[in-house]
């Protein structure tokens, strides 16, 4: 199938929002705090699947977007009815990054969302596209972190659109 063609209309859909790796205090993929966080993220994906979600949309950034996509790819191995869409904010975003390239190669659709020349506008458009195209959002955000930006904006937009939101408070995994 052409990875730029969307054939997923009518599927129950879940998207993700969260920070890039530098926003988290863990030191790598072997850090026990990261492993606990990944268990929680995988549990939320399992719950979404149990609730009928078969299509997932992830952004194209390192961090939560990539980690969520990797878990969906893992789930697809035992559940071939699942599909993964990568929503790229603009052409060339993260080109050449090995983690992002691997996720794109294993996805069912790579969708460049925006033609905006302003990067901030393209990110904003991508985030709204993901929420507007989804029934539910899994958000990795912790209000105790006081972090502002795209993750918080996407979370608030999903709530305003009355989407089902599951929130992972990542600071719970710091102990």
PDB file of C-alpha atoms in Angstrom:
ATOM      1  CA  UNK A   1       0.000   0.000   0.000  1.00  0.00           C
ATOM      2  CA  UNK A   2       1.100   3.552  -0.704  1.00  0.00           C
ATOM      3  CA  UNK A   3       2.234   5.024   2.633  1.00  0.00           C
ATOM      4  CA  UNK A   4       0.668   8.364   1.727  1.00  0.00           C
ATOM      5  CA  UNK A   5      -2.864   7.061   1.139  1.00  0.00           C
ATOM      6  CA  UNK A   6      -5.391   7.189   3.990  1.00  0.00           C
ATOM      7  CA  UNK A   7      -7.716   4.160   3.999  1.00  0.00           C
ATOM      8  CA  UNK A   8      -8.592   4.270   7.687  1.00  0.00           C
ATOM      9  CA  UNK A   9     -11.889   6.174   7.698  1.00  0.00           C
ATOM     10  CA  UNK A  10     -14.398   4.715  10.110  1.00  0.00           C
ATOM     11  CA  UNK A  11     -11.837   3.018  12.351  1.00  0.00           C
ATOM     12  CA  UNK A  12     -11.826   3.887  16.042  1.00  0.00           C
ATOM     13  CA  UNK A  13      -8.708   6.007  16.409  1.00  0.00           C
ATOM     14  CA  UNK A  14      -6.323   7.042  19.183  1.00  0.00           C
ATOM     15  CA  UNK A  15      -3.537   9.612  18.997  1.00  0.00           C
ATOM     16  CA  UNK A  16      -0.729  10.542  21.360  1.00  0.00           C
ATOM     17  CA  UNK A  17       0.873  13.687  22.706  1.00  0.00           C
ATOM     18  CA  UNK A  18       3.914  14.085  24.915  1.00  0.00           C
ATOM     19  CA  UNK A  19       7.318  15.631  25.277  1.00  0.00           C
ATOM     20  CA  UNK A  20      10.628  15.035  23.570  1.00  0.00           C
ATOM     21  CA  UNK A  21      13.302  13.028  25.449  1.00  0.00           C
ATOM     22  CA  UNK A  22      15.067  16.054  26.972  1.00  0.00           C
ATOM     23  CA  UNK A  23      11.969  16.930  29.012  1.00  0.00           C
ATOM     24  CA  UNK A  24      12.305  13.742  31.073  1.00  0.00           C
ATOM     25  CA  UNK A  25      14.892  13.044  33.776  1.00  0.00           C
ATOM     26  CA  UNK A  26      15.671   9.469  32.803  1.00  0.00           C
ATOM     27  CA  UNK A  27      19.058   8.804  31.314  1.00  0.00           C
ATOM     28  CA  UNK A  28      18.177   6.261  28.653  1.00  0.00           C
ATOM     29  CA  UNK A  29      16.114   3.237  27.730  1.00  0.00           C
ATOM     30  CA  UNK A  30      17.634   1.100  30.503  1.00  0.00           C
ATOM     31  CA  UNK A  31      16.772   3.582  33.264  1.00  0.00           C
ATOM     32  CA  UNK A  32      14.249   1.904  35.638  1.00  0.00           C
ATOM     33  CA  UNK A  33      12.105   5.077  35.612  1.00  0.00           C
ATOM     34  CA  UNK A  34      11.862   4.922  31.809  1.00  0.00           C
ATOM     35  CA  UNK A  35      10.978   1.221  31.933  1.00  0.00           C
ATOM     36  CA  UNK A  36       8.158   1.910  34.435  1.00  0.00           C
ATOM     37  CA  UNK A  37       6.900   4.723  32.228  1.00  0.00           C
ATOM     38  CA  UNK A  38       6.938   2.459  29.156  1.00  0.00           C
ATOM     39  CA  UNK A  39       4.926  -0.167  31.048  1.00  0.00           C
ATOM     40  CA  UNK A  40       2.302   2.492  31.819  1.00  0.00           C
ATOM     41  CA  UNK A  41       2.228   3.674  28.196  1.00  0.00           C
ATOM     42  CA  UNK A  42       1.845   0.107  26.955  1.00  0.00           C
ATOM     43  CA  UNK A  43      -0.994  -0.471  29.450  1.00  0.00           C
ATOM     44  CA  UNK A  44      -2.834   2.605  28.090  1.00  0.00           C
ATOM     45  CA  UNK A  45      -2.414   1.287  24.538  1.00  0.00           C
ATOM     46  CA  UNK A  46      -3.779  -2.098  25.650  1.00  0.00           C
ATOM     47  CA  UNK A  47      -6.790  -0.387  27.232  1.00  0.00           C
ATOM     48  CA  UNK A  48      -7.429   1.550  24.012  1.00  0.00           C
ATOM     49  CA  UNK A  49      -7.305  -1.689  22.005  1.00  0.00           C
ATOM     50  CA  UNK A  50      -9.697  -3.365  24.485  1.00  0.00           C
ATOM     51  CA  UNK A  51     -12.044  -0.396  23.917  1.00  0.00           C
ATOM     52  CA  UNK A  52     -12.041  -1.016  20.166  1.00  0.00           C
ATOM     53  CA  UNK A  53      -9.267   1.246  18.900  1.00  0.00           C
ATOM     54  CA  UNK A  54      -7.650  -0.210  15.781  1.00  0.00           C
ATOM     55  CA  UNK A  55      -5.963   2.877  14.285  1.00  0.00           C
ATOM     56  CA  UNK A  56      -3.249   4.893  16.036  1.00  0.00           C
ATOM     57  CA  UNK A  57      -1.782   8.250  15.031  1.00  0.00           C
ATOM     58  CA  UNK A  58       1.639   9.335  16.281  1.00  0.00           C
ATOM     59  CA  UNK A  59       3.524  12.528  15.571  1.00  0.00           C
ATOM     60  CA  UNK A  60       6.953  12.406  13.991  1.00  0.00           C
ATOM     61  CA  UNK A  61       9.054  13.595  16.934  1.00  0.00           C
ATOM     62  CA  UNK A  62      11.553  11.823  19.142  1.00  0.00           C
ATOM     63  CA  UNK A  63      10.313  10.992  22.613  1.00  0.00           C
ATOM     64  CA  UNK A  64       6.697  10.087  23.324  1.00  0.00           C
ATOM     65  CA  UNK A  65       5.729  10.050  19.632  1.00  0.00           C
ATOM     66  CA  UNK A  66       8.444   7.536  18.788  1.00  0.00           C
ATOM     67  CA  UNK A  67       8.038   5.462  21.954  1.00  0.00           C
ATOM     68  CA  UNK A  68       4.274   5.158  21.410  1.00  0.00           C
ATOM     69  CA  UNK A  69       4.775   4.242  17.754  1.00  0.00           C
ATOM     70  CA  UNK A  70       7.288   1.538  18.704  1.00  0.00           C
ATOM     71  CA  UNK A  71       4.770   0.027  21.132  1.00  0.00           C
ATOM     72  CA  UNK A  72       2.001   0.080  18.504  1.00  0.00           C
ATOM     73  CA  UNK A  73       4.373  -1.607  16.034  1.00  0.00           C
ATOM     74  CA  UNK A  74       5.037  -4.287  18.676  1.00  0.00           C
ATOM     75  CA  UNK A  75       1.270  -4.769  19.172  1.00  0.00           C
ATOM     76  CA  UNK A  76       0.741  -5.090  15.400  1.00  0.00           C
ATOM     77  CA  UNK A  77       2.877  -8.259  15.411  1.00  0.00           C
ATOM     78  CA  UNK A  78       0.199 -10.141  17.356  1.00  0.00           C
ATOM     79  CA  UNK A  79      -2.757  -8.060  16.156  1.00  0.00           C
ATOM     80  CA  UNK A  80      -2.503  -7.471  12.382  1.00  0.00           C
ATOM     81  CA  UNK A  81      -5.801  -5.535  12.410  1.00  0.00           C
ATOM     82  CA  UNK A  82      -4.053  -2.580  14.030  1.00  0.00           C
ATOM     83  CA  UNK A  83      -2.808   0.278  11.866  1.00  0.00           C
ATOM     84  CA  UNK A  84      -0.302   3.043  12.531  1.00  0.00           C
ATOM     85  CA  UNK A  85      -0.247   6.471  10.946  1.00  0.00           C
ATOM     86  CA  UNK A  86       2.666   8.862  11.347  1.00  0.00           C
ATOM     87  CA  UNK A  87       1.548  12.500  11.168  1.00  0.00           C
ATOM     88  CA  UNK A  88       4.498  14.553   9.911  1.00  0.00           C
ATOM     89  CA  UNK A  89       4.095  18.286  10.568  1.00  0.00           C
ATOM     90  CA  UNK A  90       5.977  19.359   7.420  1.00  0.00           C
ATOM     91  CA  UNK A  91       8.082  17.833   4.664  1.00  0.00           C
ATOM     92  CA  UNK A  92      11.586  17.033   5.866  1.00  0.00           C
ATOM     93  CA  UNK A  93      10.740  16.932   9.588  1.00  0.00           C
ATOM     94  CA  UNK A  94      13.292  14.667  11.306  1.00  0.00           C
ATOM     95  CA  UNK A  95      14.593  13.338   7.982  1.00  0.00           C
ATOM     96  CA  UNK A  96      17.695  11.278   8.568  1.00  0.00           C
ATOM     97  CA  UNK A  97      16.925  10.361  12.174  1.00  0.00           C
ATOM     98  CA  UNK A  98      17.260   6.578  12.465  1.00  0.00           C
ATOM     99  CA  UNK A  99      14.552   6.111  15.134  1.00  0.00           C
ATOM    100  CA  UNK A 100      12.018   8.163  13.188  1.00  0.00           C
ATOM    101  CA  UNK A 101      12.925   6.479   9.898  1.00  0.00           C
ATOM    102  CA  UNK A 102      12.455   3.016  11.445  1.00  0.00           C
ATOM    103  CA  UNK A 103       9.027   3.945  12.796  1.00  0.00           C
ATOM    104  CA  UNK A 104       7.962   5.400   9.451  1.00  0.00           C
ATOM    105  CA  UNK A 105       9.113   2.246   7.628  1.00  0.00           C
ATOM    106  CA  UNK A 106       6.974   0.064   9.913  1.00  0.00           C
ATOM    107  CA  UNK A 107       3.901   2.307   9.722  1.00  0.00           C
ATOM    108  CA  UNK A 108       0.877   1.918   7.462  1.00  0.00           C
ATOM    109  CA  UNK A 109       0.675   5.599   6.539  1.00  0.00           C
ATOM    110  CA  UNK A 110       3.064   8.542   6.586  1.00  0.00           C
ATOM    111  CA  UNK A 111       0.975  11.694   6.275  1.00  0.00           C
ATOM    112  CA  UNK A 112       2.536  15.135   5.820  1.00  0.00           C
ATOM    113  CA  UNK A 113      -0.111  17.300   7.454  1.00  0.00           C
ATOM    114  CA  UNK A 114       0.915  20.878   6.749  1.00  0.00           C
ATOM    115  CA  UNK A 115       2.335  22.963   3.973  1.00  0.00           C
ATOM    116  CA  UNK A 116       2.777  25.930   6.320  1.00  0.00           C
ATOM    117  CA  UNK A 117       6.125  27.669   6.025  1.00  0.00           C
ATOM    118  CA  UNK A 118       6.083  28.592   9.711  1.00  0.00           C
ATOM    119  CA  UNK A 119       7.255  25.611  11.778  1.00  0.00           C
ATOM    120  CA  UNK A 120       5.184  26.546  14.845  1.00  0.00           C
ATOM    121  CA  UNK A 121       2.053  26.768  12.678  1.00  0.00           C
ATOM    122  CA  UNK A 122       2.843  23.377  11.123  1.00  0.00           C
ATOM    123  CA  UNK A 123       3.228  21.728  14.558  1.00  0.00           C
ATOM    124  CA  UNK A 124      -0.038  23.309  15.682  1.00  0.00           C
ATOM    125  CA  UNK A 125      -1.830  22.115  12.541  1.00  0.00           C
ATOM    126  CA  UNK A 126      -0.415  18.586  12.973  1.00  0.00           C
ATOM    127  CA  UNK A 127      -1.562  18.412  16.600  1.00  0.00           C
ATOM    128  CA  UNK A 128      -5.087  19.569  15.750  1.00  0.00           C
ATOM    129  CA  UNK A 129      -5.232  17.117  12.849  1.00  0.00           C
ATOM    130  CA  UNK A 130      -4.368  14.231  15.177  1.00  0.00           C
ATOM    131  CA  UNK A 131      -7.016  15.200  17.749  1.00  0.00           C
ATOM    132  CA  UNK A 132      -9.675  15.970  15.136  1.00  0.00           C
ATOM    133  CA  UNK A 133      -9.036  12.585  13.487  1.00  0.00           C
ATOM    134  CA  UNK A 134      -9.216  10.644  16.764  1.00  0.00           C
ATOM    135  CA  UNK A 135     -11.766   9.414  19.242  1.00  0.00           C
ATOM    136  CA  UNK A 136      -9.303   9.333  22.105  1.00  0.00           C
ATOM    137  CA  UNK A 137      -5.972  10.843  23.150  1.00  0.00           C
ATOM    138  CA  UNK A 138      -3.254   9.336  25.299  1.00  0.00           C
ATOM    139  CA  UNK A 139      -1.382  12.284  26.799  1.00  0.00           C
ATOM    140  CA  UNK A 140       1.949  12.042  28.584  1.00  0.00           C
ATOM    141  CA  UNK A 141       1.797  15.211  30.614  1.00  0.00           C
ATOM    142  CA  UNK A 142       2.207  16.073  34.274  1.00  0.00           C
ATOM    143  CA  UNK A 143       0.873  19.384  35.568  1.00  0.00           C
ATOM    144  CA  UNK A 144       3.493  19.300  38.343  1.00  0.00           C
ATOM    145  CA  UNK A 145       6.181  19.806  35.694  1.00  0.00           C
ATOM    146  CA  UNK A 146       4.807  23.254  34.750  1.00  0.00           C
ATOM    147  CA  UNK A 147       5.850  22.579  31.159  1.00  0.00           C
ATOM    148  CA  UNK A 148       4.056  24.630  28.536  1.00  0.00           C
ATOM    149  CA  UNK A 149       3.906  24.135  24.797  1.00  0.00           C
ATOM    150  CA  UNK A 150       2.490  21.760  22.242  1.00  0.00           C
ATOM    151  CA  UNK A 151       1.751  18.874  24.602  1.00  0.00           C
ATOM    152  CA  UNK A 152      -0.310  21.003  26.985  1.00  0.00           C
ATOM    153  CA  UNK A 153      -2.031  22.778  24.076  1.00  0.00           C
ATOM    154  CA  UNK A 154      -2.925  19.436  22.460  1.00  0.00           C
ATOM    155  CA  UNK A 155      -4.228  18.033  25.754  1.00  0.00           C
ATOM    156  CA  UNK A 156      -6.391  21.111  26.334  1.00  0.00           C
ATOM    157  CA  UNK A 157      -7.650  21.078  22.737  1.00  0.00           C
ATOM    158  CA  UNK A 158      -8.690  17.424  23.053  1.00  0.00           C
ATOM    159  CA  UNK A 159     -10.600  18.196  26.232  1.00  0.00           C
ATOM    160  CA  UNK A 160     -12.284  21.172  24.554  1.00  0.00           C
ATOM    161  CA  UNK A 161     -13.290  18.897  21.659  1.00  0.00           C
ATOM    162  CA  UNK A 162     -14.743  16.461  24.221  1.00  0.00           C
ATOM    163  CA  UNK A 163     -12.411  13.642  23.203  1.00  0.00           C
ATOM    164  CA  UNK A 164     -11.756  10.800  25.614  1.00  0.00           C
ATOM    165  CA  UNK A 165      -8.405  11.547  27.283  1.00  0.00           C
ATOM    166  CA  UNK A 166      -6.130   9.165  29.169  1.00  0.00           C
ATOM    167  CA  UNK A 167      -3.331  11.010  30.897  1.00  0.00           C
ATOM    168  CA  UNK A 168      -0.061   9.542  32.105  1.00  0.00           C
ATOM    169  CA  UNK A 169       1.523  11.671  34.827  1.00  0.00           C
ATOM    170  CA  UNK A 170       5.151  10.867  34.128  1.00  0.00           C
ATOM    171  CA  UNK A 171       6.453  12.364  37.370  1.00  0.00           C
ATOM    172  CA  UNK A 172       4.868   9.383  39.143  1.00  0.00           C
ATOM    173  CA  UNK A 173       7.738   7.273  37.761  1.00  0.00           C
ATOM    174  CA  UNK A 174      10.574   9.316  39.255  1.00  0.00           C
ATOM    175  CA  UNK A 175      10.897   7.355  42.484  1.00  0.00           C
TER     176      UNK A 175
END
